[in-house]
PDB file of C-alpha atoms in Angstrom:
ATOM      1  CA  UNK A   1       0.000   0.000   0.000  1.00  0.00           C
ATOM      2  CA  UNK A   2       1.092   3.637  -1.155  1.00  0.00           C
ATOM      3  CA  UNK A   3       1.418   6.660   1.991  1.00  0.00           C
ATOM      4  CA  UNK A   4       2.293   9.593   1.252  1.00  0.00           C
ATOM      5  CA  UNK A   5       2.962  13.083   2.204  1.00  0.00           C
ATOM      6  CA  UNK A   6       3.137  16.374   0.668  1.00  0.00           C
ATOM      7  CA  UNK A   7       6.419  17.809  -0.478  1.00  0.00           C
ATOM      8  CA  UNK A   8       5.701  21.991  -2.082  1.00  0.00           C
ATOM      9  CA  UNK A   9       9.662  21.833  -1.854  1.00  0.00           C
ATOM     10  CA  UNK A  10      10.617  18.046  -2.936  1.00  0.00           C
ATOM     11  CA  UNK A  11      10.892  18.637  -6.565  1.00  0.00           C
ATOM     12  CA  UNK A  12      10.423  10.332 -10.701  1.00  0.00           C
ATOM     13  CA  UNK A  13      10.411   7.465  -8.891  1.00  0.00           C
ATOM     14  CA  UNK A  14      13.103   5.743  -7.571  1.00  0.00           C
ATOM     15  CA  UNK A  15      13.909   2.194  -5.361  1.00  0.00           C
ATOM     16  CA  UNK A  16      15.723   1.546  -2.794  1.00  0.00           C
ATOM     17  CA  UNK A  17      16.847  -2.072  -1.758  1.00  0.00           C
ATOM     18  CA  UNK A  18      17.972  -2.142   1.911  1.00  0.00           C
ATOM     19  CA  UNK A  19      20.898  -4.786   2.397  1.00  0.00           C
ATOM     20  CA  UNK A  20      18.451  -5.503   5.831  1.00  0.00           C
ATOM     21  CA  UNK A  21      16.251  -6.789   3.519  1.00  0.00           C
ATOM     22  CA  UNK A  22      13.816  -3.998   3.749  1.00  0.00           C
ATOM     23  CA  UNK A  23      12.863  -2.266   0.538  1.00  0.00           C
ATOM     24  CA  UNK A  24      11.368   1.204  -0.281  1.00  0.00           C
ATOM     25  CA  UNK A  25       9.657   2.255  -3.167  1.00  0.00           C
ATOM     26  CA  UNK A  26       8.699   6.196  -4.413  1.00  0.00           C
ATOM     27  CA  UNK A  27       7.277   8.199  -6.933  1.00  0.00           C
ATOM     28  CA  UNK A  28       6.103  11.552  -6.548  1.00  0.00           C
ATOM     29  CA  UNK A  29       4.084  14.023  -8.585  1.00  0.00           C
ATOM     30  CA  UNK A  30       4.104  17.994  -8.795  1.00  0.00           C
ATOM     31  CA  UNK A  31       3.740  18.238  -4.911  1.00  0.00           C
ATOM     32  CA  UNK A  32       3.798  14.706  -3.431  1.00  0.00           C
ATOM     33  CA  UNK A  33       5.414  11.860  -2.540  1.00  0.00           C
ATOM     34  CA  UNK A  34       4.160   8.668  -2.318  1.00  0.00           C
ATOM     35  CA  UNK A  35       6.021   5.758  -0.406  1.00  0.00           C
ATOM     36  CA  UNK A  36       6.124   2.276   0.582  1.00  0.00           C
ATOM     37  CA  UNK A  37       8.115   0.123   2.334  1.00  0.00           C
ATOM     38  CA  UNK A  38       8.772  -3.467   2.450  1.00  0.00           C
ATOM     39  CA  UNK A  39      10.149  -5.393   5.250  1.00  0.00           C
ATOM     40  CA  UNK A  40      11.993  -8.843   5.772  1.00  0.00           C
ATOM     41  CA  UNK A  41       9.402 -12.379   5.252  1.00  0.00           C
ATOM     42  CA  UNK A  42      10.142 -12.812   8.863  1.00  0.00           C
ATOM     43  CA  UNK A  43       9.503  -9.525  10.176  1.00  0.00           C
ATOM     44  CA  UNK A  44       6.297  -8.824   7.578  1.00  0.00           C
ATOM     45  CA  UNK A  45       4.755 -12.305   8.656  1.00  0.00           C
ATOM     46  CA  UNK A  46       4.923 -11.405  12.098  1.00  0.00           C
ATOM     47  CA  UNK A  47       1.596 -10.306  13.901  1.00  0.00           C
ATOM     48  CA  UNK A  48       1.640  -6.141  14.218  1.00  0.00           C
ATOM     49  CA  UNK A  49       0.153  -4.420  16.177  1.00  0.00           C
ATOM     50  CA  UNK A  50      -0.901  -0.756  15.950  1.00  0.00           C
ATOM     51  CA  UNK A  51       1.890   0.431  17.705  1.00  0.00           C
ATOM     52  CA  UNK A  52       4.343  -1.354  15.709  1.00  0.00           C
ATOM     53  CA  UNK A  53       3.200  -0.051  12.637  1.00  0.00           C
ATOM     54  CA  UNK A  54       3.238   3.306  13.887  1.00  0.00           C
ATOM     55  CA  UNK A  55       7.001   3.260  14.976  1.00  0.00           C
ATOM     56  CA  UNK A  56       8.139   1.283  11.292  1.00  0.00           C
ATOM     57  CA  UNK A  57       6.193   4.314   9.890  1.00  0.00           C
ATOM     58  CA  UNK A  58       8.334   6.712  11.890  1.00  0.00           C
ATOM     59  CA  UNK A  59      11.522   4.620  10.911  1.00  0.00           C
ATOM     60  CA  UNK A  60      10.420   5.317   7.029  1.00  0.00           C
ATOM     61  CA  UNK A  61       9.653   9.015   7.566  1.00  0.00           C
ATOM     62  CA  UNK A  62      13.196   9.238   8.954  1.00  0.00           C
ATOM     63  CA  UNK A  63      15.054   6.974   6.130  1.00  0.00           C
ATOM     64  CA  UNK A  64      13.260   9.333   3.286  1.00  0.00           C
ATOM     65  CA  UNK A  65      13.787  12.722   5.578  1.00  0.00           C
ATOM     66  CA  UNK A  66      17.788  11.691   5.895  1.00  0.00           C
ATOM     67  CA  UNK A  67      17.956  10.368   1.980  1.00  0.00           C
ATOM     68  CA  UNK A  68      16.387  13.780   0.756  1.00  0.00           C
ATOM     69  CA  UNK A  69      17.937  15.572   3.181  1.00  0.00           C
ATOM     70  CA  UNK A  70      14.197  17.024   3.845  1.00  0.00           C
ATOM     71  CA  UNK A  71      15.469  19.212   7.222  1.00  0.00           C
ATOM     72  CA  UNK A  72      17.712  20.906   4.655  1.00  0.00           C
ATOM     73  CA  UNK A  73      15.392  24.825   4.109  1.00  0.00           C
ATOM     74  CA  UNK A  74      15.414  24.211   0.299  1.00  0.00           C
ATOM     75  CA  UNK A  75      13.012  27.577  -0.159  1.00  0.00           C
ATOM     76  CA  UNK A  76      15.313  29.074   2.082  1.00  0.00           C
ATOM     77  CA  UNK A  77      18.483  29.056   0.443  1.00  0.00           C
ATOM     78  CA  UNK A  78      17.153  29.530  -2.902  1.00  0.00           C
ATOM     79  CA  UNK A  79      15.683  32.789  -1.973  1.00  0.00           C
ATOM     80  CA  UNK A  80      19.623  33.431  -0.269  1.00  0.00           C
ATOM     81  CA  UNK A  81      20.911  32.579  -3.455  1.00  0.00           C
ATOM     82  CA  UNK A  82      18.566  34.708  -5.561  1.00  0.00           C
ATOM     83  CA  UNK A  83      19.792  37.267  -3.274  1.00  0.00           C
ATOM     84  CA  UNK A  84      23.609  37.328  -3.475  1.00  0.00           C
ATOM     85  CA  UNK A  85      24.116  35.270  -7.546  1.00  0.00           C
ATOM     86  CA  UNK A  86      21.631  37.400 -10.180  1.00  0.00           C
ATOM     87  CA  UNK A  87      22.546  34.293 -12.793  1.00  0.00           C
ATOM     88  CA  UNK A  88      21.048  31.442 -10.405  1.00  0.00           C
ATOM     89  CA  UNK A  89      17.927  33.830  -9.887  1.00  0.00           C
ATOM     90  CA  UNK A  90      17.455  34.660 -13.593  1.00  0.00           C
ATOM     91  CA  UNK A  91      18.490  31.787 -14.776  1.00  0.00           C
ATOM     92  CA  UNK A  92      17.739  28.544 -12.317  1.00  0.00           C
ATOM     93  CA  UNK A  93      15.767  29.471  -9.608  1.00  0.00           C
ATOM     94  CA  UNK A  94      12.294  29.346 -11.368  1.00  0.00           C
ATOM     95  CA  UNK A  95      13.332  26.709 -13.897  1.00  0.00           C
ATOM     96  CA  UNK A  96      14.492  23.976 -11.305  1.00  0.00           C
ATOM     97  CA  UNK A  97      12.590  23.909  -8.556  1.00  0.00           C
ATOM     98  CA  UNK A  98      13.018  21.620  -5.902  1.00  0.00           C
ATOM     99  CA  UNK A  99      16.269  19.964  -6.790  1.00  0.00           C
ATOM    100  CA  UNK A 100      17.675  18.145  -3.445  1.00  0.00           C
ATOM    101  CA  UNK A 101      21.350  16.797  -3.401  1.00  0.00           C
ATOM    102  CA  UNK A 102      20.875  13.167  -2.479  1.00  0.00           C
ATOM    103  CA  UNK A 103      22.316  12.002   1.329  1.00  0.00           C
ATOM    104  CA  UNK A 104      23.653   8.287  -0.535  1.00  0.00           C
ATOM    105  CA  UNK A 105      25.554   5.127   1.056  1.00  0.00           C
ATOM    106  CA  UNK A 106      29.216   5.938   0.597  1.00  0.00           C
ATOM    107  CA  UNK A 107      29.991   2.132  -0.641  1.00  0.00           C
ATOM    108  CA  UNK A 108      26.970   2.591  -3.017  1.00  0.00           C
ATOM    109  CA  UNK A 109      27.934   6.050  -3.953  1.00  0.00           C
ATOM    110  CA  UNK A 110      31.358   4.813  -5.001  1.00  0.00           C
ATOM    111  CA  UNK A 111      31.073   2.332  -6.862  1.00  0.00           C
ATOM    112  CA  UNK A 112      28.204   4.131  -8.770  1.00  0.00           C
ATOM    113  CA  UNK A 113      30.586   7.421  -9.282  1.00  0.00           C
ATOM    114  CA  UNK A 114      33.036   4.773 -10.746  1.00  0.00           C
ATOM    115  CA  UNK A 115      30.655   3.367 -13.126  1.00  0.00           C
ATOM    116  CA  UNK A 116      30.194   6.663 -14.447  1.00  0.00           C
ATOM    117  CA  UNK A 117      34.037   7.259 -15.553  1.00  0.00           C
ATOM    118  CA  UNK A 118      33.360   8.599 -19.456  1.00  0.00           C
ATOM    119  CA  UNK A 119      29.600   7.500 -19.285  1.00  0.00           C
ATOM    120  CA  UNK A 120      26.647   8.676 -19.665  1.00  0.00           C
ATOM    121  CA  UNK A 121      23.673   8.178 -17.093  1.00  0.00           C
ATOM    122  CA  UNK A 122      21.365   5.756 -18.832  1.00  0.00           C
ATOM    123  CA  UNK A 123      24.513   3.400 -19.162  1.00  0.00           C
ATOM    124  CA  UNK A 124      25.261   4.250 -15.571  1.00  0.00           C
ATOM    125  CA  UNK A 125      21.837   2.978 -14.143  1.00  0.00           C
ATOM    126  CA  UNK A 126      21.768  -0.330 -16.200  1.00  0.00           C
ATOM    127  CA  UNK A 127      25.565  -0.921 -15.492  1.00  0.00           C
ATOM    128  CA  UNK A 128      24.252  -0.650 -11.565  1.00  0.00           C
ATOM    129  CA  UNK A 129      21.116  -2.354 -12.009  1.00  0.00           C
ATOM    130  CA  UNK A 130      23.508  -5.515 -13.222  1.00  0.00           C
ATOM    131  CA  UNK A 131      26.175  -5.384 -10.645  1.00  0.00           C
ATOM    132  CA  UNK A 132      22.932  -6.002  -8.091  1.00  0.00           C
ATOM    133  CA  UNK A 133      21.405  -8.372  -9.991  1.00  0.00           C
ATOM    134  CA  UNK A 134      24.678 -10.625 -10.896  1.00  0.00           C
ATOM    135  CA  UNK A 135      25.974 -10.377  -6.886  1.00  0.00           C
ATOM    136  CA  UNK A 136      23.083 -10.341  -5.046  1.00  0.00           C
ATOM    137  CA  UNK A 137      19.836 -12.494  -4.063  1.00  0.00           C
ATOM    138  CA  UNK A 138      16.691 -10.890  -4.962  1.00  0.00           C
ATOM    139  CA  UNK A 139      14.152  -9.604  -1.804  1.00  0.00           C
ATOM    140  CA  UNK A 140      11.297  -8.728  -3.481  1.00  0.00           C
ATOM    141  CA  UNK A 141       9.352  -8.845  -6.410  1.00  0.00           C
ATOM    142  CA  UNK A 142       6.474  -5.975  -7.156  1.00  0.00           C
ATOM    143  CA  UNK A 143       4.469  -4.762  -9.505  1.00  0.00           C
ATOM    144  CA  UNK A 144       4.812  -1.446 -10.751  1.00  0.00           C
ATOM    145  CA  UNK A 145       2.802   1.863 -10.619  1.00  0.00           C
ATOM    146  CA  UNK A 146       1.661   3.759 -13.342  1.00  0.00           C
ATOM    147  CA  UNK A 147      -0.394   7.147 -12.397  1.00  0.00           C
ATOM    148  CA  UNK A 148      -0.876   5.557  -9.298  1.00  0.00           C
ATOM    149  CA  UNK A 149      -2.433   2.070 -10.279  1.00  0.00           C
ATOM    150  CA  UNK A 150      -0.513  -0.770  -9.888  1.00  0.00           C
ATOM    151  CA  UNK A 151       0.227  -3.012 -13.315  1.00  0.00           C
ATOM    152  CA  UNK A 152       0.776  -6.400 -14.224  1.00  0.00           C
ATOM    153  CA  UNK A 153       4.480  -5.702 -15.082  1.00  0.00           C
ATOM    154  CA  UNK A 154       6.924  -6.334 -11.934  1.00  0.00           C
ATOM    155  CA  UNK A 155      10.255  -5.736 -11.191  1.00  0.00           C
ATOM    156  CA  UNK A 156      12.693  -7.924  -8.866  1.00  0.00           C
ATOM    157  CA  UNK A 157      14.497  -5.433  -6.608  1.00  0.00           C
ATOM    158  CA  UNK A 158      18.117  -6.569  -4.950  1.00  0.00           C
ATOM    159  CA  UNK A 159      20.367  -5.093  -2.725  1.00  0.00           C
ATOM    160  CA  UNK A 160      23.146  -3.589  -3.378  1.00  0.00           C
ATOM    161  CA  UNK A 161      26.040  -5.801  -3.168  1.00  0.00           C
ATOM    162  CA  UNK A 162      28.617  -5.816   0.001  1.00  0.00           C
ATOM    163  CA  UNK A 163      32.869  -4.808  -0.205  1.00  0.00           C
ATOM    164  CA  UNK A 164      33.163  -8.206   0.458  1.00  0.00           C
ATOM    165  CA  UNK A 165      30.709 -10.170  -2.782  1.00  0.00           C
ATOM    166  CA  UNK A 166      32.431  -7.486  -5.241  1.00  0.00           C
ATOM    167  CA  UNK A 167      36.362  -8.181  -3.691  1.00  0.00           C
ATOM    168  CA  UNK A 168      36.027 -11.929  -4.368  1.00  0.00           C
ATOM    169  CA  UNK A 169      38.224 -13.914  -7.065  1.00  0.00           C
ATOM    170  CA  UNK A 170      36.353 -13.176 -10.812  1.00  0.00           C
ATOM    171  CA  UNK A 171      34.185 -10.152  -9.841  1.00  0.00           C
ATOM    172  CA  UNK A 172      36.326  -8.206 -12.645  1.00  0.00           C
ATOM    173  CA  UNK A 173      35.808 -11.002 -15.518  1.00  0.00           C
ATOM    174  CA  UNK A 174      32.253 -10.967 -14.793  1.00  0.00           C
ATOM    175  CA  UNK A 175      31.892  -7.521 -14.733  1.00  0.00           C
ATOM    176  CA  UNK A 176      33.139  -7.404 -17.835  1.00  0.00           C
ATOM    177  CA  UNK A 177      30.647  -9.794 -19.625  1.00  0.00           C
ATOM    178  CA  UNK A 178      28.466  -7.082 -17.782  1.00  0.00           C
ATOM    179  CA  UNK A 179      29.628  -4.306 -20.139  1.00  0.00           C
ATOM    180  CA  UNK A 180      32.006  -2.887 -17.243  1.00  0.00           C
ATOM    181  CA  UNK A 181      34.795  -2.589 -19.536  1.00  0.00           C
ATOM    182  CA  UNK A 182      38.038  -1.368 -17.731  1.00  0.00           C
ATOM    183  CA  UNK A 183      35.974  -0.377 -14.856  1.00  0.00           C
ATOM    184  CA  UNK A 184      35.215  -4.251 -14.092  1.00  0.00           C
ATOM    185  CA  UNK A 185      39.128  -4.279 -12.088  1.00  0.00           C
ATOM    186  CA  UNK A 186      38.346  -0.839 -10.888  1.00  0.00           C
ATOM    187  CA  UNK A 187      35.468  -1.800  -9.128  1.00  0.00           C
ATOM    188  CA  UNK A 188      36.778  -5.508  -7.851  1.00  0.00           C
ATOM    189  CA  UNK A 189      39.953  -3.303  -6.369  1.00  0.00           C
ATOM    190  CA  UNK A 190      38.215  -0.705  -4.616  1.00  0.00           C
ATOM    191  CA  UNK A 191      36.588  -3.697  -2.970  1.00  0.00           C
ATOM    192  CA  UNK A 192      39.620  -5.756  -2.055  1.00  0.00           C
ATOM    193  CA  UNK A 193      41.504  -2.329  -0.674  1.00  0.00           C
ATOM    194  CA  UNK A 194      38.528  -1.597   1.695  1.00  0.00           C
ATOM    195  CA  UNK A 195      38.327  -5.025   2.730  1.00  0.00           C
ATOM    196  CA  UNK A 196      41.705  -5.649   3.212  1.00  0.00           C
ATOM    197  CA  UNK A 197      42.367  -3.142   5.697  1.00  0.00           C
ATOM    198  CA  UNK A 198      39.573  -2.226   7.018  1.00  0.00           C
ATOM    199  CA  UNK A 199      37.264  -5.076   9.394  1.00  0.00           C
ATOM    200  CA  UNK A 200      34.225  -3.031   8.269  1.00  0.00           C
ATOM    201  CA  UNK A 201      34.667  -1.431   5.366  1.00  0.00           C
ATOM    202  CA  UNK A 202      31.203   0.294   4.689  1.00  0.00           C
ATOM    203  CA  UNK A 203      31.553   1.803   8.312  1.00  0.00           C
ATOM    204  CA  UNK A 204      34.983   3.308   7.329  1.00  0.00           C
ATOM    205  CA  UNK A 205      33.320   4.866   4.528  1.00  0.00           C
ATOM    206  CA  UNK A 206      30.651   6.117   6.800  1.00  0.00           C
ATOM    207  CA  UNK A 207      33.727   7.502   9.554  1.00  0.00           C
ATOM    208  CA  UNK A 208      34.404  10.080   6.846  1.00  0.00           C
ATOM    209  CA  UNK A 209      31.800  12.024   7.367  1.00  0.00           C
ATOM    210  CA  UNK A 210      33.654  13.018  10.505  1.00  0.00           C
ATOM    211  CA  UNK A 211      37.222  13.961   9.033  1.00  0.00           C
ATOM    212  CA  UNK A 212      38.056  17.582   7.561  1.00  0.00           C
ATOM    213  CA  UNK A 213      37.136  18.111   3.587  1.00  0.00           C
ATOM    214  CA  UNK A 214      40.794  17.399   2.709  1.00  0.00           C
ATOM    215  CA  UNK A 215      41.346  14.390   4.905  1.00  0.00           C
ATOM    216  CA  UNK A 216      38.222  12.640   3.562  1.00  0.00           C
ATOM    217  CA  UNK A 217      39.646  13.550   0.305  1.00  0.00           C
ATOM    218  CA  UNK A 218      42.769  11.818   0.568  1.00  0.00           C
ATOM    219  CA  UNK A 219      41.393   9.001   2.274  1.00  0.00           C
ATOM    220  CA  UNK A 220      39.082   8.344  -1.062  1.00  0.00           C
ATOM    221  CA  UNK A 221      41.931   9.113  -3.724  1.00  0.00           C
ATOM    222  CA  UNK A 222      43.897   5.711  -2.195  1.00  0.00           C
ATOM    223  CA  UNK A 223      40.789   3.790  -4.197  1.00  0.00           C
ATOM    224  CA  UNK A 224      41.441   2.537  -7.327  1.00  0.00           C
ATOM    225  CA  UNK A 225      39.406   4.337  -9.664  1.00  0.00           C
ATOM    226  CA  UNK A 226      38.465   7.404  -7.953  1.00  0.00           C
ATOM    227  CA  UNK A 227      40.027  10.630  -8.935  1.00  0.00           C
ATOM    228  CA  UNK A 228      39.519  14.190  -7.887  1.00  0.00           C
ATOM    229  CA  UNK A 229      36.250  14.707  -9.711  1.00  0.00           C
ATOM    230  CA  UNK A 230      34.960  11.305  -8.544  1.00  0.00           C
ATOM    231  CA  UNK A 231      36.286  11.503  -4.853  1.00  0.00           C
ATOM    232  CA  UNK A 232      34.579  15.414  -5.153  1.00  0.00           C
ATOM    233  CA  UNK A 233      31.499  14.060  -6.301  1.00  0.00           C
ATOM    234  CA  UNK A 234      31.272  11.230  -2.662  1.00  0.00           C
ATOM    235  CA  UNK A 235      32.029  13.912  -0.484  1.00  0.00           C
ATOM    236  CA  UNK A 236      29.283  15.852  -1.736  1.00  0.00           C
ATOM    237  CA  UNK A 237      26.817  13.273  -2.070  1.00  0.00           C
ATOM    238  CA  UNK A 238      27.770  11.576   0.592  1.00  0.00           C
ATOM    239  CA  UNK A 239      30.371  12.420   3.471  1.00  0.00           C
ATOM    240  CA  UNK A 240      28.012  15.561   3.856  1.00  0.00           C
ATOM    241  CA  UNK A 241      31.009  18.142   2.757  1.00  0.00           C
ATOM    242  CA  UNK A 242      28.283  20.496   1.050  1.00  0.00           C
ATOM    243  CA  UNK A 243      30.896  22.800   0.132  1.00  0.00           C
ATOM    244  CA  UNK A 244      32.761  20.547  -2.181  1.00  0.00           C
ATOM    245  CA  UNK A 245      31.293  21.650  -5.890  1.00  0.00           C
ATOM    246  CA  UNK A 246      32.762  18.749  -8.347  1.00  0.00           C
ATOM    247  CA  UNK A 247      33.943  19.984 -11.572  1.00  0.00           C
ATOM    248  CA  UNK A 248      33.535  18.358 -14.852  1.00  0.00           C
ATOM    249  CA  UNK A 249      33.414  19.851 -18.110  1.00  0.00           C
ATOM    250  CA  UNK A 250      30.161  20.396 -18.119  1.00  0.00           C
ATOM    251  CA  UNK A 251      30.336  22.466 -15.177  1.00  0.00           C
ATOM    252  CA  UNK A 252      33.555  24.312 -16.673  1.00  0.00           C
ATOM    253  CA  UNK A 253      31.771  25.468 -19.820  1.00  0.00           C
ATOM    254  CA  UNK A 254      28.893  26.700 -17.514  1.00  0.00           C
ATOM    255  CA  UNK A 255      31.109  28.743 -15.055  1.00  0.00           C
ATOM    256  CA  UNK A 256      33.027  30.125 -18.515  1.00  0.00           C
ATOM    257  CA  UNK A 257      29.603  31.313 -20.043  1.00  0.00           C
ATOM    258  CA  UNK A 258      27.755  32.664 -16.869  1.00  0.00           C
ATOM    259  CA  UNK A 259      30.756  33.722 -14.781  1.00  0.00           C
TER     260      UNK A 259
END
């Protein structure tokens, strides 16, 4: 069953496959967003009560307000940016409304950012959507919605797959019958590195968030595969260092035109 709450400021759908075996599902329209969430078999088979439902509810409401990072005063800052930058008020403030920078798993976040290397992003997601399927079991199957009725089409949803299913022996080969191309020992690297020296390597990930910008930074240029631009883009997406700005050359031909 869809909730949902309303979002003036939340400006597609997208999945979410929880390694805990709980998945979440939303879409949204021009000022909502609608949500579900799926638990574990032996969690949903267990007999709720009213109050149980009411605190997974709260633990949902939480997971989307950290993801979006829906505390973050999006109205707020534009009108602060309109204020002080005449190009982002004449230009982007009334033509991209709503845009929220993503709060994403560091591991996930990674890997993802090294998929992208000289990519573009429909490549990205299907290159993403196959390292999950090929490494890890599937937790759900469910139809999907279209204008908010369900259909007879369904998707299989898996988790993202763990340091220490992408560091084992012939990750890279099969990454490459995947499409990966050179990125396939890229990806099967960063994993071994992380696992190799750290006993959790998804919590050392997480530990940057505590370190200084340039810290972090170094600590994510030691992965193989991740430059400047790539190790810019995780600390921004992820290690919450919102004054990071990653620069391709997109954003270089923008900054030459406007600034």
């Amino acid at each position: 069953m869809w909730s949902k709450f309303s979002m003036d400021e939340l400006s597609s759908q997208s999945d979410c496959a929880l390694r805990n075996g709980e998945h979440k599902n939303e879409r949204q329209d021009v000022d909502t967003l609608f949500y579900r969430a799926l638990f574990p078999e032996s969690a949903a088979s267990a007999p709720e009560d009213e109050d149980e439902i009411q605190v997974r509810d709260k633990q949902t409401l939480a997971w989307l307000r950290d993801y979006f990072q829906l505390d973050t005063d999006l109205v707020k800052l534009y009108s602060e940016w309109s204020e002080k930058d005449s190009v982002f008020r004449e230009t982007v403030k009334d033509r991209f409304p709503g845009i929220r920078m993503l709060r994403q798993d560091p591991w996930e976040n990674v890997v993802s950012f090294i998929c992208s290397s000289n990519n573009h992003i429909g490549r990205i997601t299907k290159m993403v959507q196959s390292l999950c399927t090929a490494f890890s079991d599937e937790l759900c199957s469910l139809s999907t919605p279209h204008d908010g009725e369900e259909t007879s089409t369904t998707v299989s949803y898996h988790p993202f797959p763990t340091p220490k299913q992408l560091a084992d022996d012939g990750v890279a080969a099969k990454l490459r019958e995947l499409g990966f191309g050179y990125r396939a020992e890229y990806v099967q690297r960063t994993a071994q590195i992380l696992c190799e020296e750290h006993e959790d390597p998804e919590a050392y990930l997480k530990s940057l968030r505590d370190l200084p910008v340039e810290e972090a930074r170094t600590e994510l240029l030691k992965l193989c595969g991740v430059g400047p631009k790539v190790a810019d883009c995780v600390l921004l997406m992820s290690l919450d260092k919102k004054a990071v700005v990653p620069v391709d050359t997109h954003v270089h031909q923008i900054a030459l035109k406007y600034y």
